[in-house]
XYZ file of C-alpha atoms in Angstrom:
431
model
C -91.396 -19.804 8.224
C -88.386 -21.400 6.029
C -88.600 -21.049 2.358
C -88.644 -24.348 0.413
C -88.619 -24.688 -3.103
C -90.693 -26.745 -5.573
C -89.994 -27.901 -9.060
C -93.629 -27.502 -10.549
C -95.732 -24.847 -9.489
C -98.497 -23.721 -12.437
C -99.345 -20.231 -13.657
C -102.624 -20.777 -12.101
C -101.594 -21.501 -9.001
C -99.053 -19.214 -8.937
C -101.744 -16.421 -9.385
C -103.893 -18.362 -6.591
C -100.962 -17.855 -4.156
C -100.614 -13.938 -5.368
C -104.133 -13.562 -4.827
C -103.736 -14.954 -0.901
C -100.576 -12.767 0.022
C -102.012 -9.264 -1.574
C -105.536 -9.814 0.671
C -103.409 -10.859 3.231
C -105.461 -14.165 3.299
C -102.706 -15.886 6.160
C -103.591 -16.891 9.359
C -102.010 -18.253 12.605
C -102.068 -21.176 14.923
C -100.353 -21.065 18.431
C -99.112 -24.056 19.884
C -98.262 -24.147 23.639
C -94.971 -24.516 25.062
C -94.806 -25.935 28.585
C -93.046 -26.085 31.708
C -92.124 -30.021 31.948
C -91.835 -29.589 35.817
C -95.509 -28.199 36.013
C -97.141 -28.673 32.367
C -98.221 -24.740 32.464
C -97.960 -22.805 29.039
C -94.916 -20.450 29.597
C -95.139 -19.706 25.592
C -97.094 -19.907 22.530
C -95.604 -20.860 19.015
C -97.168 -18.858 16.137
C -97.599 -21.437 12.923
C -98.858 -19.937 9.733
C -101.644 -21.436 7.098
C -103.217 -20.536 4.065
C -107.227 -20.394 3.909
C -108.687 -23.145 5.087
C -109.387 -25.895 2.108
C -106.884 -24.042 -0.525
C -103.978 -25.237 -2.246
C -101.495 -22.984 0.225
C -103.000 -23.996 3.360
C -99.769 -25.716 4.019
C -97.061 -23.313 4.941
C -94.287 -25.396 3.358
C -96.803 -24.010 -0.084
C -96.830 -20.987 0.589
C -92.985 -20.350 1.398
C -92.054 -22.492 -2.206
C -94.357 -19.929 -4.344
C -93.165 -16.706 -2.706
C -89.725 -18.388 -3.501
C -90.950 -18.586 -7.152
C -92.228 -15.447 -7.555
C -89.563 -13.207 -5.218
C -91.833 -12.461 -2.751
C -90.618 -14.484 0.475
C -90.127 -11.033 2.788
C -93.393 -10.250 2.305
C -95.054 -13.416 2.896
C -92.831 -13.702 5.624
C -93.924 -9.828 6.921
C -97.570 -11.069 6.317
C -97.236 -14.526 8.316
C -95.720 -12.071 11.386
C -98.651 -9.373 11.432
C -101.162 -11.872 11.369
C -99.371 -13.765 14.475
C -99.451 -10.659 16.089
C -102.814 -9.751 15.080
C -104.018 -12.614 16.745
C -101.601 -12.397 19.892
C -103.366 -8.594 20.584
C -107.168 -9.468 19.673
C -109.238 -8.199 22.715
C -107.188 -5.436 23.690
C -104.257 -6.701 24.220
C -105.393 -9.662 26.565
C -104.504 -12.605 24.848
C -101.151 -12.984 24.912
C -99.201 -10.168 26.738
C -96.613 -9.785 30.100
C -94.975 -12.695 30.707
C -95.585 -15.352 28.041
C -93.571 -15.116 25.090
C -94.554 -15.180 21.471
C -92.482 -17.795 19.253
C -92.443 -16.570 15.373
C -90.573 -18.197 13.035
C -88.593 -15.881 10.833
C -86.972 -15.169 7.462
C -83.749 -13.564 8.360
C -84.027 -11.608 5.108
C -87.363 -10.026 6.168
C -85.185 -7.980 8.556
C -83.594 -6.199 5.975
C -86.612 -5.230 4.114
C -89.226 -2.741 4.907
C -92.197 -3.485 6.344
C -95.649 -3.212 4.370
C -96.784 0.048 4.976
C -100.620 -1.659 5.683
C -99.134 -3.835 8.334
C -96.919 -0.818 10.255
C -99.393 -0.530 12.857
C -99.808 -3.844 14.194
C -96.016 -4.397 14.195
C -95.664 -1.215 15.740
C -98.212 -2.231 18.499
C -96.851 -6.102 18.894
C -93.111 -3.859 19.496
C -95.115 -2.126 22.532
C -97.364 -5.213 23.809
C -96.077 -8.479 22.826
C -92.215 -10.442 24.055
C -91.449 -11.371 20.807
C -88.993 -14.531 20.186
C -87.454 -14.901 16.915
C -86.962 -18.269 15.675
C -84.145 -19.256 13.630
C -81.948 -22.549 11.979
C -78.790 -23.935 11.773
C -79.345 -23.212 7.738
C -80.048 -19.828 8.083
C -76.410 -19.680 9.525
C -74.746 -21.664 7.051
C -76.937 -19.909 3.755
C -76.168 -16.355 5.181
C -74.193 -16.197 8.050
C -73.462 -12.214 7.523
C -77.137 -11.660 6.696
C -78.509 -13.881 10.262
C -76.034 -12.122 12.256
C -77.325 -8.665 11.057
C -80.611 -9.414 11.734
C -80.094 -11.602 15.114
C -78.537 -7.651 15.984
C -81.385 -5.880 15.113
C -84.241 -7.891 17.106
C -82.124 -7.970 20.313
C -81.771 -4.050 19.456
C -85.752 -4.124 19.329
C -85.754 -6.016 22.823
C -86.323 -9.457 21.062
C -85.465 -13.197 22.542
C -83.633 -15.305 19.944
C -84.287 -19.428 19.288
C -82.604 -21.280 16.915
C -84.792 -24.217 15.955
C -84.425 -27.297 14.148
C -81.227 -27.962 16.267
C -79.887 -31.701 15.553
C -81.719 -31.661 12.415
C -77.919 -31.300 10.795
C -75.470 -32.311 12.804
C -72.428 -30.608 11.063
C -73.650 -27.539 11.499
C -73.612 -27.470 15.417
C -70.680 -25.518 14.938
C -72.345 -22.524 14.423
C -74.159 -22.271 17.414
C -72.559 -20.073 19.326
C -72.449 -17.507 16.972
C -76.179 -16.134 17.756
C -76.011 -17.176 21.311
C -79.427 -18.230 21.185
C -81.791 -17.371 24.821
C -83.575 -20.616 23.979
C -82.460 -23.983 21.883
C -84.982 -26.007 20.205
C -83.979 -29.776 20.327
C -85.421 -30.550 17.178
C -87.959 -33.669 17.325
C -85.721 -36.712 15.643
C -83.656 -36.255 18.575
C -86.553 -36.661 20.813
C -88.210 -38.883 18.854
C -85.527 -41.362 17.487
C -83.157 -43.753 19.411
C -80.399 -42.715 21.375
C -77.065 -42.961 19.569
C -73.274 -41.777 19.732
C -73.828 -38.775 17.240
C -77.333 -37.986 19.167
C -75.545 -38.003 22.592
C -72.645 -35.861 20.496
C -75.063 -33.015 19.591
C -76.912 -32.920 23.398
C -73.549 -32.508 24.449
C -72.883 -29.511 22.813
C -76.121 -28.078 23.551
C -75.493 -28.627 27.316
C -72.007 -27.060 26.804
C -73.337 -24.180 25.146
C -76.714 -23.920 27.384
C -73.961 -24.008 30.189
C -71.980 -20.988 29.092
C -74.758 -18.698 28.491
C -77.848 -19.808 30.602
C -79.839 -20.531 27.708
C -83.102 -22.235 28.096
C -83.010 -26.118 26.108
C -86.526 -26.967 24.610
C -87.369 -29.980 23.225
C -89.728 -30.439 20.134
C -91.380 -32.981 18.863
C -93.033 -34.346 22.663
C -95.744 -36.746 21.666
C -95.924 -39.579 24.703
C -94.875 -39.465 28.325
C -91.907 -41.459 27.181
C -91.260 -38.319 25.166
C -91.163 -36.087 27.936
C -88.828 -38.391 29.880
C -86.353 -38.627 27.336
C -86.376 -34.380 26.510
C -85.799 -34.046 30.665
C -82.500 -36.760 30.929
C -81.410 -34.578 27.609
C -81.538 -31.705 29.592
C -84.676 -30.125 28.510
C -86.770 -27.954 30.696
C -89.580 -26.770 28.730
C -91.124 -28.211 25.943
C -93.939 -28.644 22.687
C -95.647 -31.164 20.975
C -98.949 -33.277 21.154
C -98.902 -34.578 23.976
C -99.765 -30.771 25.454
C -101.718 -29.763 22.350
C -101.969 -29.498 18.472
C -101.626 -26.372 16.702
C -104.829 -24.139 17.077
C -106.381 -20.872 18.416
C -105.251 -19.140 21.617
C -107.073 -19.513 24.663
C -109.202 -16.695 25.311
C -106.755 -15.760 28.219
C -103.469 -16.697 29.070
C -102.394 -16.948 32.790
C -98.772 -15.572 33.691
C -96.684 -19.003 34.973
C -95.307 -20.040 38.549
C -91.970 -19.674 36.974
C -92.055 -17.579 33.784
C -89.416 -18.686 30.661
C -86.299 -16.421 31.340
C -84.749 -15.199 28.626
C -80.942 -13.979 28.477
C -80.825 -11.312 26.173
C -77.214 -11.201 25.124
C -76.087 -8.446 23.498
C -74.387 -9.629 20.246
C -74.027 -6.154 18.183
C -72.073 -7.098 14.996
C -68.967 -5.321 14.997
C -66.520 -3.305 12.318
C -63.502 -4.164 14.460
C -61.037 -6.739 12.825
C -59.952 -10.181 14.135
C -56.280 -8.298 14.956
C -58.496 -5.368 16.310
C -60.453 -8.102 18.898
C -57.848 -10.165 19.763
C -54.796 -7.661 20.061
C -56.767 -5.066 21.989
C -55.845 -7.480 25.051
C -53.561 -9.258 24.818
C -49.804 -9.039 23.806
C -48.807 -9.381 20.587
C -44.964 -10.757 18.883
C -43.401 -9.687 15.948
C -42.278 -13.010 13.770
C -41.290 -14.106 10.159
C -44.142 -15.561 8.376
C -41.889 -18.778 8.202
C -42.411 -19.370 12.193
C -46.405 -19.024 12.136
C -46.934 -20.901 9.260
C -46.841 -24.314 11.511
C -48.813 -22.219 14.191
C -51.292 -21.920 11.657
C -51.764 -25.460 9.940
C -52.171 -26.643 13.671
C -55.658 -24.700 14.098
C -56.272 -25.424 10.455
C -55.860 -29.363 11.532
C -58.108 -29.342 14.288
C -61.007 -29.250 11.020
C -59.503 -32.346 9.861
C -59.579 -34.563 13.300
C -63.384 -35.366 12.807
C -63.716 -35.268 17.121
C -66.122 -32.243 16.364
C -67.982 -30.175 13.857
C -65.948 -27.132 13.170
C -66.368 -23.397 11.321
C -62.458 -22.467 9.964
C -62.429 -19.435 8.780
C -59.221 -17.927 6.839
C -57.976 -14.562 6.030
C -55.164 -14.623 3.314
C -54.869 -10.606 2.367
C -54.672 -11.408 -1.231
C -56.134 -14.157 -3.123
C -52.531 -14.509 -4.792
C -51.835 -16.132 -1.104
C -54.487 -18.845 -1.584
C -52.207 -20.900 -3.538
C -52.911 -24.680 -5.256
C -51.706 -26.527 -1.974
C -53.963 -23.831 -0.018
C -56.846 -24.290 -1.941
C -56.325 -28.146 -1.996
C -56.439 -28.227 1.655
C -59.395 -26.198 2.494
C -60.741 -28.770 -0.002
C -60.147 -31.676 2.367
C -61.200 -29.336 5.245
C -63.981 -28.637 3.929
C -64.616 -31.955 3.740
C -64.831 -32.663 7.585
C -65.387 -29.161 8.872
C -68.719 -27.871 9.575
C -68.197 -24.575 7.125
C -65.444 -23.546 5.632
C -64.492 -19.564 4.681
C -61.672 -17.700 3.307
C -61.573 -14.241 2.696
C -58.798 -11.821 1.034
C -58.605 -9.301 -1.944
C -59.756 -10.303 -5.324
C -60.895 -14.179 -3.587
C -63.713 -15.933 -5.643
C -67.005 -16.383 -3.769
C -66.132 -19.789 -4.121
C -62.243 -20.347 -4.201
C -62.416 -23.950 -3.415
C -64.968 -26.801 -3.353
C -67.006 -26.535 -0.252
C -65.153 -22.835 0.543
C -67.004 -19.976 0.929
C -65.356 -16.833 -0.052
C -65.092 -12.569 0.340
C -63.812 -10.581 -1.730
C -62.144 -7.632 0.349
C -60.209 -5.434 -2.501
C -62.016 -2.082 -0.898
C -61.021 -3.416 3.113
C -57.953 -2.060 3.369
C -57.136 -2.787 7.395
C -58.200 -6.978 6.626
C -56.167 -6.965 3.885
C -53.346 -6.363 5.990
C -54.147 -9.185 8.609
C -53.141 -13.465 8.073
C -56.061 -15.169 10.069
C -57.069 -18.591 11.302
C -60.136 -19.209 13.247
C -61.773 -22.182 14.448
C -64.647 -22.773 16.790
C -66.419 -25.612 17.997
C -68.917 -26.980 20.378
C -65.956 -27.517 22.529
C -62.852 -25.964 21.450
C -62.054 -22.776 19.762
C -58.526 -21.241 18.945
C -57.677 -18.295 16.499
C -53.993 -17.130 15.234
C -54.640 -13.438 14.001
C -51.454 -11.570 12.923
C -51.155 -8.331 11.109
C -48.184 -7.474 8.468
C -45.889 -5.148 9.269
C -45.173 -3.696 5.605
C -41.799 -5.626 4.869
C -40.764 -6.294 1.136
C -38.329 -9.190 -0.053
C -38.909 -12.624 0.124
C -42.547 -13.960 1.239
C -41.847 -16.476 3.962
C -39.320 -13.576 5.628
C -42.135 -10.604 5.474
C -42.885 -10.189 9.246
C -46.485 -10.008 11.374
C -47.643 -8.517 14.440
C -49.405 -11.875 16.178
C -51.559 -13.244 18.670
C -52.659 -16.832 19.537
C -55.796 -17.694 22.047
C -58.005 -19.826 22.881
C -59.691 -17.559 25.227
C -63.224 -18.535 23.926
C -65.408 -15.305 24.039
C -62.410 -13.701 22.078
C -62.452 -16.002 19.611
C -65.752 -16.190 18.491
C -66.116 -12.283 18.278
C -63.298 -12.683 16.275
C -64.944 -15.354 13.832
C -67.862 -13.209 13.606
C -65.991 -10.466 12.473
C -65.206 -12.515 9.501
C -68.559 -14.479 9.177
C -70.019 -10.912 8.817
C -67.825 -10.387 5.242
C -69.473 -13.527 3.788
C -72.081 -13.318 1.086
C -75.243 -15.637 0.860
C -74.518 -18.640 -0.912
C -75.643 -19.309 -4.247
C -76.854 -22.475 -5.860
C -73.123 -23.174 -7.334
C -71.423 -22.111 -3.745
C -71.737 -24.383 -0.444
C -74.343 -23.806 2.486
C-alpha cells in the first residue's frame, strides 16, 4: 500500500476520498500464494480497493489523495483492519494457523497510533492471524532510519517481513540485507521480461542473500507455465500471479499445506551502540596517525566507484568542517555509481553533496568522536571504524583507535547503526 502522488486531484474529489476513509469504505482482496512444487495456497496477499464503481477503487487513488491531504497512516491503518477483518470473518476460520497473511505496509503507519475504532480488530488479528509485512527497496532508500524502526517493531510483535518489488530498481539491491527479509518478492519484470546480464546480476544477489539467511524467494508476476519455469531456474519456491488466481475473496476455508511457508524470524532490534562500539567490542583495535588510514579509507570508499556491484557507503566525518571540497566532490562521483550514499557528522547539511544524504549529529557526542567508512553489498562488505583519541596539533597527525573487517554480520550492524541517524528524504535530497 505505497503512496503515489498525483498532480491534479479536485476539491470534489478530494472530499469524495475523505468521505471513503472516515466510513471506512476500504475493502480487501486476497490473492493466493502457492507452493510451485505442489500448487497449494501456503499464503494469501491482502490488496486494498475503494467501493466498487468509485473514483478510488484503484488503490494507486487512494494512496495519491491521502498523500494530498496528510492522511496516508490512516488510510494505510484502514487498508490493514479491513484485511484483517476479512482474514477473521467466521470466527476466526478463514485464514488462521499456518497460512500467512501478506499486507502491504506504510512504514510510517508504525509510528503512528492506531484509530481508536479499529483497536480491536488489530488487537484480535495480533492474537489470530501470522501477519507478514510487506515492504520495498524505496521504503529503504526514502527512510532508511524510519523502515528499520518499524521492521523492529513487527518482528517485536511476532511479525514475518517481505520486501517486495525486488528488481524493480536495481541500484538499490544494496540495501537488502539491511531488513533481512524472511521472504523476497522477485518482482514480476524479472519474471516476466527476458533474461539479461543485469537480470541474472540481481537473482544473484537474491540467491546470495536467500543463502545466508534461509529466506524464502517468491516470484511475482506468474502468468503462464513458462512463468513458473522461469521463477523455479531463478530460484523461486513459492509463488503469485494469474496463472493460480486473480485478486478476490477468500475461500470460505483455508486448508493448512503439506509443507507450510517457513518463516525465519531474525531478530534485527535497532541498536544505540556505535560503529566503534560494534566493531571494537571484538576485535582488536591499533592506535595510528590519521595520515596512515586515510589510504585505508579511500580503498573502501573506491569499492562505490568500481561499478561490479550496487553499493550503500556510508561516512562518518565528526564534524562537517572534515567534509571538505575534495570530500564532498568525491561522494559526488560516488554517489554517482553507488547505490546510496550517507555522511553523517556535527553541523552536516541533510544534503552535503549531490546525491548525499546527510545527519546532523551536534547533540551525539560518542559519533562525533568516531572517523567511519562503511560499505555493503550484495557480495562484499568492509567497514574502517576508528575512534579519536583527543590529540591537538596538526590534523593529519591527531591519532585514532581503529578497526578494519570485512567480517560481514559485523559490518552491516555497523551500517545500520548509521542508517538509523538518517532523516527521510525530502523532495530537494536523494532517495
Amino acid at each position: 500500500m505505497n503512496a503515489q502522488s498525483t498532480n491534479h486531484l479536485s476539491s470534489t474529489g478530494l472530499q469524495e476520498f475523505s468521505d471513503i476513509l472516515d466510513s471506512r469504505q476500504v475493502r480487501a482482496l486476497f490473492q493466493p500464494v502457492v507452493d510451485l512444487a505442489n500448487g497449494q495456497a501456503v499464503g494469501y496477499e491482502a490488496l486494498a480497493r475503494g467501493p466498487v464503481g468509485s473514483t478510488y477503487e484503484s488503490p494507486i487513488a487512494l494512496f495519491a489523495a491521502a498523500q494530498r491531504l496528510d492522511r496516508t497512516s490512516e488510510l494505510d491503518w484502514v487498508c490493514r483492519a479491513a484485511a484483517f477483518e476479512a482474514a477473521l470473518a467466521d470466527g476466526g476460520s478463514r485464514l488462521a494457523g499456518a497460512v500467512p497473511l501478506f499486507l502491504n505496509c506504510e512504514p510510517s503507519a508504525f509510528g503512528t497510533p492506531c484509530p481508536a475504532d479499529l483497536q480491536s480488530i488489530v488487537d484480535a488479528a495480533q492474537r489470530g492471524l501470522h501477519v507478514v509485512m510487506e515492504v520495498t527497496e524505496r521504503d529503504i532508500a526514502r527512510d532508511p532510519a524510519g523502515l528499520l524502526s518499524a521492521v523492529a517493531r513487527a518482528r517485536e510483535g511476532l511479525w514475518g517481513v517481505a520486501l517486495d518489488d525486488v528488481g524493480a530498481e536495481p541500484d538499490s539491491m544494496a540495501l537488502m540485507p539491511f531488513i533481512n527479509p524472511d521472504v523476497i518478492k522477485l518482482d514480476l519484470r524479472l519474471i516476466q521480461a527476458r533474461t539479461t546480464a543485469e537480470v541474472a546480476r540481481i537473482i544473484n544477489a537474491v540467491l546470495a542473500q536467500a543463502e545466508r539467511i534461509g529466506a524464502t524467494i517468491l516470484a511475482e508476476g506468474i502468468e503462464t507455465p513458462r512463468h513458473e519455469q522461469i521463477a523455479r531456474a531463478m530460484g523461486a519456491t513459492v509463488g503469485q500471479g494469474w496463472l493460480y488466481g486473480r485478486p478476490g475473496p477468500l475461500p470460505r476455508t483455508v486448508p493448512s499445506p503439506n509443507h507450510p511457508l517457513r518463516l525465519i524470524n531474525i531478530e534485527d532490534a535497532t541498536t544505540k551502540q556505535t560503529p566503534f562500539d560494534i566493531i571494537a567490542a571484538g576485535r582488536k583495535t591499533t592506535r595510528s596517525a590519521k595520515d596512515l588510514l586515510i589510504p585505508m579509507s579511500m580503498h573502501l570508499e573506491n569499492k562505490g566507484l568500481e561499478g561490479t556491484e550496487p553499493v550503500v557507503l556510508l561516512a562518518c566525518f565528526q564534524e562537517a568542517q572534515h567534509f571538505t571540497g575534495r570530500a564532498r566532490a568525491r561522494f559526488e562521483r560516488l554517489a554517482r555509481t553507488a547505490s546510496f550514499v550517507g555522511a553523517v557528522g556535527a553541523g552536516m547539511d541533510p544534503t552535503p553533496a549531490a546525491g548525499v544524504r546527510g545527519a546532523n549529529l551536534t547533540h551525539d557526542v560518542r559519533l562525533r568522536g568516531e572517523w567511519d567508512v562503511i560499505v555493503v553489498g550484495p557480495h562484499f562488505a568492509g567497514a574502517l571504524v576508528a575512534r579519536d583519541c583527543g590529540d591537538t596539533g596538526p590534523d593529519l597527525q591527531r591519532r585514532f583507535d581503529s578497526v578494519i573487517t570485512y567480517d560481514r554480520p559485523l559490518v552491516i550492524e555497523a551500517a545500520r547503526s548509521l542508517l538509523s541517524t538518517l532523516l527521510p528524504a525530502t523532495p530537494e535530497g536523494t532517495a
